[in-house]
Short mmCIF file of C-alpha atoms in Angstrom, two decimals:
data_model
loop_
_atom_site.label_atom_id
_atom_site.label_comp_id
_atom_site.label_asym_id
_atom_site.label_seq_id
_atom_site.Cartn_x
_atom_site.Cartn_y
_atom_site.Cartn_z
CA UNK A 1 81.35 67.88 -9.60
CA UNK A 2 78.58 69.99 -8.27
CA UNK A 3 76.28 70.15 -4.86
CA UNK A 4 73.14 69.98 -7.07
CA UNK A 5 71.96 68.09 -10.33
CA UNK A 6 70.56 71.66 -11.63
CA UNK A 7 74.70 73.45 -10.98
CA UNK A 8 75.82 71.29 -13.54
CA UNK A 9 72.99 72.27 -16.41
CA UNK A 10 73.19 76.05 -15.52
CA UNK A 11 77.37 75.32 -15.63
CA UNK A 12 77.95 76.34 -11.74
CA UNK A 13 81.37 74.71 -10.53
CA UNK A 14 81.05 74.10 -6.99
CA UNK A 15 83.48 71.90 -6.13
CA UNK A 16 86.54 71.64 -8.27
CA UNK A 17 87.27 71.14 -12.27
CA UNK A 18 89.56 68.64 -12.93
CA UNK A 19 91.21 67.67 -16.36
CA UNK A 20 91.98 64.12 -16.73
CA UNK A 21 94.41 62.06 -19.44
CA UNK A 22 93.59 58.84 -20.48
CA UNK A 23 95.23 56.80 -23.10
CA UNK A 24 95.37 52.96 -24.05
CA UNK A 25 97.51 52.24 -21.32
CA UNK A 26 94.68 51.84 -19.28
CA UNK A 27 92.51 50.86 -22.37
CA UNK A 28 90.80 54.16 -22.34
CA UNK A 29 89.45 54.55 -18.61
CA UNK A 30 89.13 57.85 -17.13
CA UNK A 31 89.39 58.02 -12.87
CA UNK A 32 89.54 61.42 -10.91
CA UNK A 33 89.64 62.13 -7.45
CA UNK A 34 87.00 64.77 -5.81
CA UNK A 35 89.09 66.73 -3.15
CA UNK A 36 87.96 69.17 -0.62
CA UNK A 37 84.16 67.80 -0.41
CA UNK A 38 81.92 67.42 2.40
CA UNK A 39 81.28 64.35 4.69
CA UNK A 40 78.26 62.35 4.17
CA UNK A 41 77.35 64.89 0.67
CA UNK A 42 75.90 63.98 -1.87
CA UNK A 43 77.49 65.86 -5.38
CA UNK A 44 76.89 65.07 -9.26
CA UNK A 45 79.24 65.46 -11.33
CA UNK A 46 80.11 65.52 -15.46
CA UNK A 47 82.75 64.70 -18.10
CA UNK A 48 83.71 66.23 -21.05
CA UNK A 49 86.04 65.75 -24.28
CA UNK A 50 88.76 68.47 -24.36
CA UNK A 51 86.31 71.39 -23.43
CA UNK A 52 83.87 70.07 -25.86
CA UNK A 53 80.29 70.03 -26.15
CA UNK A 54 80.49 65.92 -25.35
CA UNK A 55 79.45 65.47 -22.70
CA UNK A 56 78.76 62.40 -20.23
CA UNK A 57 75.53 62.04 -18.48
CA UNK A 58 75.58 63.59 -15.24
CA UNK A 59 76.57 60.90 -12.71
CA UNK A 60 75.65 61.33 -8.63
CA UNK A 61 77.88 60.54 -5.88
CA UNK A 62 77.82 60.59 -2.08
CA UNK A 63 80.50 60.57 0.25
CA UNK A 64 81.09 58.74 3.29
CA UNK A 65 80.67 60.37 6.94
CA UNK A 66 83.80 61.72 8.68
CA UNK A 67 85.41 59.13 10.77
CA UNK A 68 84.77 58.71 14.58
CA UNK A 69 81.79 61.16 14.22
CA UNK A 70 77.84 60.62 14.86
CA UNK A 71 75.92 59.83 11.57
CA UNK A 72 72.37 61.63 11.37
CA UNK A 73 70.42 59.34 10.44
CA UNK A 74 70.48 55.41 9.41
CA UNK A 75 72.48 53.95 6.79
CA UNK A 76 71.48 52.23 3.29
CA UNK A 77 73.16 49.42 1.44
CA UNK A 78 72.20 47.01 -1.62
CA UNK A 79 74.62 44.26 -1.65
CA UNK A 80 75.38 42.36 -4.67
CA UNK A 81 77.09 39.08 -6.31
CA UNK A 82 77.47 36.51 -9.03
CA UNK A 83 76.34 38.75 -12.36
CA UNK A 84 76.79 36.28 -15.35
CA UNK A 85 76.04 38.31 -18.51
CA UNK A 86 74.78 35.23 -21.15
CA UNK A 87 72.42 34.24 -18.06
CA UNK A 88 70.11 37.68 -17.89
CA UNK A 89 69.64 40.67 -17.94
CA UNK A 90 70.96 42.65 -15.10
CA UNK A 91 67.35 43.84 -13.72
CA UNK A 92 68.59 43.68 -9.89
CA UNK A 93 71.03 46.59 -10.29
CA UNK A 94 68.94 48.68 -12.07
CA UNK A 95 65.53 47.63 -8.64
CA UNK A 96 67.18 50.11 -5.98
CA UNK A 97 68.30 52.87 -8.65
CA UNK A 98 64.60 53.21 -10.13
CA UNK A 99 63.23 53.39 -6.28
CA UNK A 100 66.22 55.09 -4.99
CA UNK A 101 66.60 53.24 -2.04
CA UNK A 102 69.96 52.97 -1.05
CA UNK A 103 72.93 55.20 -0.04
CA UNK A 104 75.81 53.38 -1.58
CA UNK A 105 76.19 49.78 -3.39
CA UNK A 106 78.30 46.58 -1.89
CA UNK A 107 79.83 44.32 -4.39
CA UNK A 108 80.87 40.75 -2.75
CA UNK A 109 82.46 39.80 -6.44
CA UNK A 110 81.84 37.83 -9.68
CA UNK A 111 80.93 41.48 -11.20
CA UNK A 112 82.18 39.21 -14.58
CA UNK A 113 82.59 35.68 -15.36
CA UNK A 114 85.22 34.45 -17.11
CA UNK A 115 83.77 32.00 -19.71
CA UNK A 116 82.91 31.55 -23.34
CA UNK A 117 79.22 30.75 -23.44
CA UNK A 118 78.20 27.47 -22.67
CA UNK A 119 80.97 27.19 -21.27
CA UNK A 120 79.07 27.94 -17.16
CA UNK A 121 78.10 25.69 -15.63
CA UNK A 122 79.92 22.51 -17.36
CA UNK A 123 77.58 21.46 -19.77
CA UNK A 124 75.43 24.28 -19.35
CA UNK A 125 73.68 26.24 -21.75
CA UNK A 126 72.87 29.65 -20.57
CA UNK A 127 70.60 31.64 -22.62
CA UNK A 128 73.58 34.11 -23.91
CA UNK A 129 71.94 33.45 -28.08
CA UNK A 130 67.92 33.69 -27.30
CA UNK A 131 68.80 37.09 -25.52
CA UNK A 132 71.67 38.15 -27.96
CA UNK A 133 74.01 38.08 -24.66
CA UNK A 134 77.02 36.15 -25.82
CA UNK A 135 80.07 37.03 -24.12
CA UNK A 136 82.75 38.92 -25.56
CA UNK A 137 85.15 37.44 -26.48
CA UNK A 138 83.57 34.45 -26.93
CA UNK A 139 86.44 32.17 -25.09
CA UNK A 140 87.64 32.13 -21.44
CA UNK A 141 89.84 34.71 -20.96
CA UNK A 142 93.26 35.10 -20.34
CA UNK A 143 95.10 37.60 -21.87
CA UNK A 144 94.59 41.23 -20.57
CA UNK A 145 92.44 42.59 -24.07
CA UNK A 146 90.37 39.26 -22.79
CA UNK A 147 89.82 40.59 -19.16
CA UNK A 148 89.14 44.15 -20.83
CA UNK A 149 86.35 43.25 -23.38
CA UNK A 150 84.58 41.24 -21.12
CA UNK A 151 84.80 44.32 -17.87
CA UNK A 152 83.38 46.66 -21.08
CA UNK A 153 80.57 44.44 -22.10
CA UNK A 154 79.15 44.31 -18.65
CA UNK A 155 78.95 48.21 -18.38
CA UNK A 156 76.83 47.57 -21.44
CA UNK A 157 73.99 46.51 -19.71
CA UNK A 158 71.86 49.67 -18.90
CA UNK A 159 70.97 48.08 -15.16
CA UNK A 160 74.09 48.17 -14.49
CA UNK A 161 75.09 51.48 -15.71
CA UNK A 162 72.56 53.23 -13.74
CA UNK A 163 73.43 52.16 -11.04
CA UNK A 164 77.35 53.25 -11.05
CA UNK A 165 75.94 56.36 -12.26
CA UNK A 166 73.72 56.88 -9.12
CA UNK A 167 75.44 55.24 -6.43
CA UNK A 168 79.34 55.00 -5.17
CA UNK A 169 80.05 51.44 -5.47
CA UNK A 170 82.36 49.37 -3.05
CA UNK A 171 83.90 46.68 -4.60
CA UNK A 172 86.14 43.22 -4.05
CA UNK A 173 86.47 40.25 -6.05
CA UNK A 174 85.68 36.95 -6.07
CA UNK A 175 87.00 34.13 -8.47
CA UNK A 176 85.97 34.79 -11.50
CA UNK A 177 86.91 38.37 -11.85
CA UNK A 178 90.40 35.87 -12.47
CA UNK A 179 89.56 32.07 -12.72
CA UNK A 180 87.26 29.58 -11.07
CA UNK A 181 87.92 28.78 -7.10
CA UNK A 182 91.59 30.03 -7.44
CA UNK A 183 94.38 29.62 -4.78
CA UNK A 184 98.16 30.93 -4.59
CA UNK A 185 99.59 28.29 -6.75
CA UNK A 186 96.27 27.94 -9.60
CA UNK A 187 92.65 27.81 -9.64
CA UNK A 188 90.34 24.51 -11.05
CA UNK A 189 91.22 24.97 -14.64
CA UNK A 190 95.20 25.35 -14.56
CA UNK A 191 98.11 25.51 -12.51
CA UNK A 192 101.68 26.38 -12.80
CA UNK A 193 103.13 23.02 -14.71
CA UNK A 194 104.73 23.04 -18.13
CA UNK A 195 101.39 20.72 -19.26
CA UNK A 196 98.74 23.74 -18.26
CA UNK A 197 101.33 26.48 -19.20
CA UNK A 198 100.70 24.84 -23.13
CA UNK A 199 96.96 23.52 -22.58
CA UNK A 200 95.76 27.50 -21.50
CA UNK A 201 97.51 29.72 -23.96
CA UNK A 202 100.94 29.59 -22.96
CA UNK A 203 100.15 31.78 -19.92
CA UNK A 204 100.87 31.22 -16.80
CA UNK A 205 99.10 31.22 -13.32
CA UNK A 206 100.63 34.20 -12.13
CA UNK A 207 100.44 36.20 -15.75
CA UNK A 208 96.12 35.14 -16.21
CA UNK A 209 96.00 36.56 -12.16
CA UNK A 210 98.01 39.94 -13.28
CA UNK A 211 96.31 40.60 -16.53
CA UNK A 212 92.38 39.77 -15.04
CA UNK A 213 93.73 41.82 -11.50
CA UNK A 214 95.15 45.37 -14.26
CA UNK A 215 91.89 45.16 -15.92
CA UNK A 216 89.03 45.14 -12.88
CA UNK A 217 91.63 47.85 -11.25
CA UNK A 218 91.12 50.21 -14.36
CA UNK A 219 87.78 49.23 -14.97
CA UNK A 220 86.22 49.41 -11.58
CA UNK A 221 85.37 52.85 -8.95
CA UNK A 222 88.24 52.05 -7.03
CA UNK A 223 92.17 53.16 -6.48
CA UNK A 224 94.91 50.48 -6.42
CA UNK A 225 95.13 49.71 -2.60
CA UNK A 226 98.59 49.12 -2.59
CA UNK A 227 100.68 50.13 -5.27
CA UNK A 228 103.22 47.40 -3.98
CA UNK A 229 100.79 44.44 -3.26
CA UNK A 230 99.10 43.82 -7.07
CA UNK A 231 96.78 41.33 -5.47
CA UNK A 232 95.85 43.32 -2.37
CA UNK A 233 92.29 44.67 -2.69
CA UNK A 234 91.54 43.77 1.20
CA UNK A 235 90.69 47.43 3.00
CA UNK A 236 88.20 48.64 5.64
CA UNK A 237 85.71 52.25 5.32
CA UNK A 238 84.96 53.87 8.58
CA UNK A 239 80.81 55.33 8.40
CA UNK A 240 81.45 58.00 10.96
CA UNK A 241 81.62 56.00 14.62
CA UNK A 242 78.48 54.27 13.17
CA UNK A 243 80.33 51.04 11.34
CA UNK A 244 83.25 50.00 9.83
CA UNK A 245 82.83 48.20 7.06
CA UNK A 246 85.66 45.61 6.19
CA UNK A 247 85.98 44.16 2.60
CA UNK A 248 88.15 40.63 2.87
CA UNK A 249 89.71 38.81 0.06
CA UNK A 250 88.85 35.39 0.68
CA UNK A 251 89.83 34.62 -3.02
CA UNK A 252 92.89 34.78 -4.66
CA UNK A 253 95.41 36.66 -2.26
CA UNK A 254 97.48 33.81 -0.66
CA UNK A 255 94.80 31.55 -0.38
CA UNK A 256 95.97 27.48 1.06
CA UNK A 257 94.32 24.94 -1.42
CA UNK A 258 90.90 24.53 -1.94
CA UNK A 259 88.50 22.28 -3.56
CA UNK A 260 89.52 21.91 -7.24
CA UNK A 261 86.20 19.17 -7.83
CA UNK A 262 89.11 16.75 -8.15
CA UNK A 263 90.55 16.76 -4.70
CA UNK A 264 87.72 17.22 -2.65
CA UNK A 265 88.12 14.18 -0.36
CA UNK A 266 92.03 15.50 0.32
CA UNK A 267 91.03 18.86 1.15
CA UNK A 268 88.49 17.47 3.09
CA UNK A 269 90.72 15.46 4.79
CA UNK A 270 93.27 18.97 5.55
CA UNK A 271 90.75 21.09 6.25
CA UNK A 272 91.11 21.63 9.85
CA UNK A 273 95.08 21.95 9.29
CA UNK A 274 95.43 24.80 11.41
CA UNK A 275 98.11 25.97 8.88
CA UNK A 276 95.95 26.67 6.24
CA UNK A 277 94.43 30.50 5.57
CA UNK A 278 91.36 31.47 3.54
CA UNK A 279 93.36 34.86 3.20
CA UNK A 280 97.02 34.35 4.00
CA UNK A 281 98.45 35.53 7.37
CA UNK A 282 99.33 39.29 6.10
CA UNK A 283 95.59 39.88 5.56
CA UNK A 284 93.99 37.63 8.36
CA UNK A 285 96.76 39.62 11.19
CA UNK A 286 95.15 42.77 9.53
CA UNK A 287 91.13 42.06 9.79
CA UNK A 288 91.32 40.72 13.32
CA UNK A 289 93.11 43.87 14.51
CA UNK A 290 90.51 45.45 12.51
CA UNK A 291 87.59 43.59 14.59
CA UNK A 292 89.60 44.51 18.17
CA UNK A 293 90.19 48.29 16.71
CA UNK A 294 86.79 48.61 16.18
CA UNK A 295 84.95 47.31 18.45
CA UNK A 296 86.03 51.16 20.33
CA UNK A 297 85.19 53.32 17.60
CA UNK A 298 81.86 51.94 16.18
CA UNK A 299 78.83 50.61 17.18
CA UNK A 300 79.16 48.02 14.25
CA UNK A 301 81.58 45.59 12.45
CA UNK A 302 80.29 45.02 8.75
CA UNK A 303 82.46 41.57 6.87
CA UNK A 304 82.28 41.58 3.11
CA UNK A 305 83.70 38.54 2.09
CA UNK A 306 83.22 36.26 -0.02
CA UNK A 307 82.20 33.18 0.70
CA UNK A 308 79.12 31.00 3.31
CA UNK A 309 81.07 31.72 6.30
CA UNK A 310 78.97 29.25 8.74
CA UNK A 311 79.66 26.20 9.02
CA UNK A 312 76.98 24.39 6.73
CA UNK A 313 76.06 20.90 6.43
CA UNK A 314 75.50 20.71 2.74
CA UNK A 315 75.39 16.64 2.59
CA UNK A 316 71.55 16.98 0.59
CA UNK A 317 74.07 18.09 -2.42
CA UNK A 318 77.07 16.86 -1.76
CA UNK A 319 76.74 13.22 -0.31
CA UNK A 320 77.93 11.87 2.42
CA UNK A 321 81.31 11.36 2.38
CA UNK A 322 82.23 14.81 1.62
CA UNK A 323 79.35 16.62 3.54
CA UNK A 324 80.45 20.43 3.05
CA UNK A 325 81.76 23.06 0.53
CA UNK A 326 85.61 22.79 1.11
CA UNK A 327 85.64 26.04 -1.07
CA UNK A 328 84.05 27.89 1.62
CA UNK A 329 85.28 28.84 5.43
CA UNK A 330 84.19 24.67 5.79
CA UNK A 331 87.52 23.79 3.89
CA UNK A 332 89.37 26.40 6.72
CA UNK A 333 88.11 25.21 10.02
CA UNK A 334 90.97 26.73 11.71
CA UNK A 335 90.88 29.94 9.77
CA UNK A 336 87.35 30.21 11.14
CA UNK A 337 87.97 29.23 14.69
CA UNK A 338 90.54 32.37 14.68
CA UNK A 339 87.95 34.24 13.77
CA UNK A 340 85.74 33.59 16.00
CA UNK A 341 88.38 33.10 18.83
CA UNK A 342 88.98 36.28 18.41
CA UNK A 343 85.48 38.13 18.58
CA UNK A 344 84.67 35.76 21.98
CA UNK A 345 87.91 36.47 23.21
CA UNK A 346 88.02 40.00 23.19
CA UNK A 347 83.86 40.63 23.64
CA UNK A 348 83.19 41.78 20.23
CA UNK A 349 80.02 42.53 19.91
CA UNK A 350 77.76 43.51 17.21
CA UNK A 351 79.46 41.66 14.08
CA UNK A 352 77.83 41.41 10.96
CA UNK A 353 78.91 38.83 7.98
CA UNK A 354 78.22 39.16 4.61
CA UNK A 355 78.45 36.35 1.74
CA UNK A 356 78.06 36.10 -1.88
CA UNK A 357 79.85 33.69 -4.23
CA UNK A 358 76.72 30.27 -3.68
CA UNK A 359 74.23 31.81 -5.16
CA UNK A 360 71.44 30.90 -2.22
CA UNK A 361 70.64 32.87 0.74
CA UNK A 362 72.04 31.67 3.89
CA UNK A 363 70.43 33.66 7.72
CA UNK A 364 72.49 32.33 10.14
CA UNK A 365 73.04 33.44 13.41
CA UNK A 366 76.86 33.27 14.34
CA UNK A 367 77.83 30.60 16.29
CA UNK A 368 80.75 28.66 17.31
CA UNK A 369 79.26 24.97 17.22
CA UNK A 370 81.30 22.66 19.52
CA UNK A 371 83.02 25.60 21.15
CA UNK A 372 80.25 27.35 22.45
CA UNK A 373 76.93 26.36 23.89
CA UNK A 374 74.20 27.88 21.53
CA UNK A 375 70.26 27.49 21.67
CA UNK A 376 68.81 27.88 18.16
CA UNK A 377 65.27 28.63 19.13
CA UNK A 378 66.39 31.78 21.35
CA UNK A 379 70.10 32.20 19.81
CA UNK A 380 71.36 32.32 22.91
CA UNK A 381 75.59 31.88 22.31
CA UNK A 382 75.66 33.52 19.09
CA UNK A 383 78.35 36.65 18.42
CA UNK A 384 76.67 37.94 15.36
CA UNK A 385 74.55 36.81 12.67
CA UNK A 386 75.22 36.11 8.33
CA UNK A 387 73.29 37.48 5.66
CA UNK A 388 74.57 35.90 2.81
CA UNK A 389 72.59 36.75 -0.48
CA UNK A 390 71.79 35.16 -3.58
CA UNK A 391 73.33 35.65 -7.59
CA UNK A 392 72.18 38.86 -10.15
CA UNK A 393 71.58 36.44 -12.79
CA UNK A 394 73.53 32.87 -12.21
CA UNK A 395 71.83 30.01 -12.21
CA UNK A 396 71.02 28.11 -8.45
CA UNK A 397 73.59 26.04 -7.01
CA UNK A 398 71.35 23.43 -6.40
CA UNK A 399 70.24 23.16 -10.57
CA UNK A 400 69.81 25.83 -13.21
CA UNK A 401 66.47 24.88 -13.72
CA UNK A 402 65.60 23.98 -10.08
CA UNK A 403 61.85 23.86 -9.59
CA UNK A 404 60.01 26.25 -6.53
CA UNK A 405 58.88 22.30 -5.09
CA UNK A 406 62.56 21.22 -4.62
CA UNK A 407 63.98 24.40 -3.76
CA UNK A 408 61.94 24.60 -0.86
CA UNK A 409 62.23 20.73 -0.12
CA UNK A 410 66.29 21.36 -0.19
CA UNK A 411 65.77 24.47 2.48
CA UNK A 412 63.97 22.53 4.78
CA UNK A 413 66.10 20.11 4.91
CA UNK A 414 69.04 22.47 4.97
CA UNK A 415 67.18 24.00 8.22
CA UNK A 416 66.70 21.03 9.64
CA UNK A 417 70.37 19.22 9.52
CA UNK A 418 72.05 23.01 10.60
CA UNK A 419 71.50 24.30 13.93
CA UNK A 420 73.10 27.97 13.40
CA UNK A 421 71.05 28.32 9.98
CA UNK A 422 67.56 30.44 10.57
CA UNK A 423 66.49 30.93 6.55
CA UNK A 424 67.31 28.93 3.37
CA UNK A 425 66.42 29.86 -0.05
CA UNK A 426 67.44 28.25 -3.45
CA UNK A 427 65.32 29.68 -6.13
CA UNK A 428 65.41 33.49 -6.76
CA UNK A 429 67.91 35.55 -8.57
CA UNK A 430 68.53 38.49 -6.46
CA UNK A 431 70.00 40.86 -3.87
CA UNK A 432 69.08 42.19 -0.68
CA UNK A 433 69.01 45.60 0.85
CA UNK A 434 70.41 46.89 4.54
CA UNK A 435 69.55 49.92 7.07
CA UNK A 436 72.34 50.08 9.24
CA UNK A 437 71.50 52.39 12.46
CA UNK A 438 72.72 52.56 16.07
CA UNK A 439 69.40 50.63 17.47
CA UNK A 440 69.36 48.25 14.61
CA UNK A 441 70.70 46.30 11.80
CA UNK A 442 67.69 45.53 8.95
CA UNK A 443 68.51 43.50 5.99
CA UNK A 444 65.79 42.70 3.25
CA UNK A 445 66.22 40.09 0.55
CA UNK A 446 64.07 40.36 -2.82
CA UNK A 447 63.85 38.28 -5.29
CA UNK A 448 63.49 38.49 -9.32
CA UNK A 449 60.31 36.93 -10.51
CA UNK A 450 61.90 37.21 -14.14
CA UNK A 451 65.31 37.95 -15.54
CA UNK A 452 65.28 36.35 -19.25
CA UNK A 453 63.92 40.42 -20.06
CA UNK A 454 64.74 43.66 -19.22
CA UNK A 455 62.21 44.48 -16.10
CA UNK A 456 61.77 46.02 -13.01
CA UNK A 457 60.10 43.39 -10.86
CA UNK A 458 60.66 42.05 -7.45
CA UNK A 459 59.64 40.19 -4.68
CA UNK A 460 60.52 40.94 -1.01
CA UNK A 461 61.17 37.41 0.01
CA UNK A 462 62.30 38.14 3.71
CA UNK A 463 63.30 40.19 6.38
CA UNK A 464 65.41 40.00 9.25
CA UNK A 465 66.43 42.69 12.28
CA UNK A 466 69.24 42.18 14.66
CA UNK A 467 69.51 44.81 17.54
CA UNK A 468 72.50 46.24 19.03
CA UNK A 469 74.49 44.34 22.06
CA UNK A 470 71.77 41.02 21.20
CA UNK A 471 74.78 39.81 18.43
CA UNK A 472 71.78 37.19 17.31
CA UNK A 473 68.73 37.69 14.73
CA UNK A 474 65.80 38.93 16.28
CA UNK A 475 63.61 36.63 17.06
CA UNK A 476 61.16 35.22 16.29
CA UNK A 477 63.51 35.51 13.42
CA UNK A 478 61.34 36.90 10.27
CA UNK A 479 58.50 37.67 11.79
CA UNK A 480 58.30 34.16 12.14
CA UNK A 481 56.74 34.43 7.78
CA UNK A 482 58.75 34.75 4.98
CA UNK A 483 57.03 34.92 1.18
CA UNK A 484 59.68 31.96 0.24
CA UNK A 485 62.55 29.98 1.46
CA UNK A 486 62.59 27.77 4.48
CA UNK A 487 62.09 29.61 7.25
CA UNK A 488 63.64 27.12 11.05
CA UNK A 489 60.36 27.29 13.29
CA UNK A 490 58.32 29.60 11.00
CA UNK A 491 56.09 29.72 7.71
CA UNK A 492 56.42 30.25 4.20
CA UNK A 493 53.66 32.36 2.49
CA UNK A 494 53.94 32.12 -0.78
CA UNK A 495 51.67 35.95 -2.76
CA UNK A 496 53.78 36.62 -5.35
CA UNK A 497 53.13 40.03 -4.87
CA UNK A 498 55.51 41.75 -6.97
CA UNK A 499 56.50 45.29 -7.18
CA UNK A 500 57.34 47.28 -11.08
CA UNK A 501 60.28 49.37 -9.79
CA UNK A 502 59.72 51.25 -12.92
CA UNK A 503 56.10 52.23 -11.95
CA UNK A 504 55.49 51.95 -8.75
CA UNK A 505 52.31 49.26 -8.89
CA UNK A 506 52.03 45.91 -7.80
CA UNK A 507 50.81 42.82 -8.98
CA UNK A 508 50.62 39.30 -8.06
CA UNK A 509 52.94 38.01 -10.56
CA UNK A 510 53.77 34.09 -11.77
CA UNK A 511 57.46 33.88 -11.43
CA UNK A 512 59.28 32.33 -13.76
CA UNK A 513 61.21 29.09 -13.87
CA UNK A 514 64.42 30.63 -14.55
CA UNK A 515 66.41 29.59 -11.53
#
């Protein structure tokens, strides 16, 4: 590892030189831990094969600030979720790399999808054939080979590779790294029965989970969190005394039964059951301790989880009989109530929830509806905020080819129906960037005009701020104006003003209809 890019070219060893071994046991992946590194410092690194001239490109990383220390400047994150290879190019990963605009990447899951071409969404086509992005292997992943091959293929995308090369990544899985809508005993597509075993490649739920998890830990830049608990990925990172990043697993770890599509009414009926947990009792108790203990050591608590936390009436999509998405926190109301009770009872300020999974953008005040008074206009009564981002390429949850007009109409309905929801946007694929400082957290959401070709185009859709100690979105929310989507009490001013991150040039771009 080196202190400067020039040191690599000049052959200067600054930090350390390590020898690493690999084999087929780990799919010929290599991980090296740097030693005796300075906090909050950029380092460059390079691999070579057996001291030969066969060398890797030069990579760059950054260490974290030391726990409890003052951070000398704001920290910037890019937040991602849901990248589906046959649905488009991963341009969203490359844009911050081209801008060099962040310090760290936070990925909330669905880094890969397990389906074969055309299997997702149900009856969907994707564009894998036309873009030469057919999944490998071209079948649903079940075996260790399948998951390893799929992860390797995703890493062939040049923008994803560039992002890994320039930034340190903090990741957690969602469901599709393993299988759709999993819980402790099964998933939407399989369960622990003889019939399922025969139908699904002669593999059990647990074996499939272990295959997926093993490949994930081989390919992703993280240590196995607990050598005695293969399914544990939940952990936390302390960025000086500025913020504690708490990464949850709300998908695979000891989760109570979820909506499996055929049992929606049943899960609706039991959604308030106090015994239900989105994450299992061990992780849940750890989570509450993290919230409480960090309140006295860091300014902010940033919670990286997979699914939308806020209560969200979505009957415009789901119908009046089962109006909520019971695969989200809405299916685990008691778990959400326990979380909110922890925040209120311990007077914990400055909490920011992050979410992905939904293939749409949602920005909300964090409120305990029905228990605490809340004023949607002023934000009074809120205990924090939630920033939930859209997908890198996965199709809109409102429809694979939704038009901008239909997307705006749905967003307007949702912001009217949900008092805490301040902004909603269905149309664009993209990501968001966060700037975290002692006095405020800012989030800017970016949409991609097109991802059917590889390019560096992006549109800034909306910008939001939460001030330290206020526990709500700053009013007027979004500065009273957004580029797209529906802003409660504000206006939408669509300009299509587009930044080409390849050149830094700005132009007006008419969006494609890739939803």
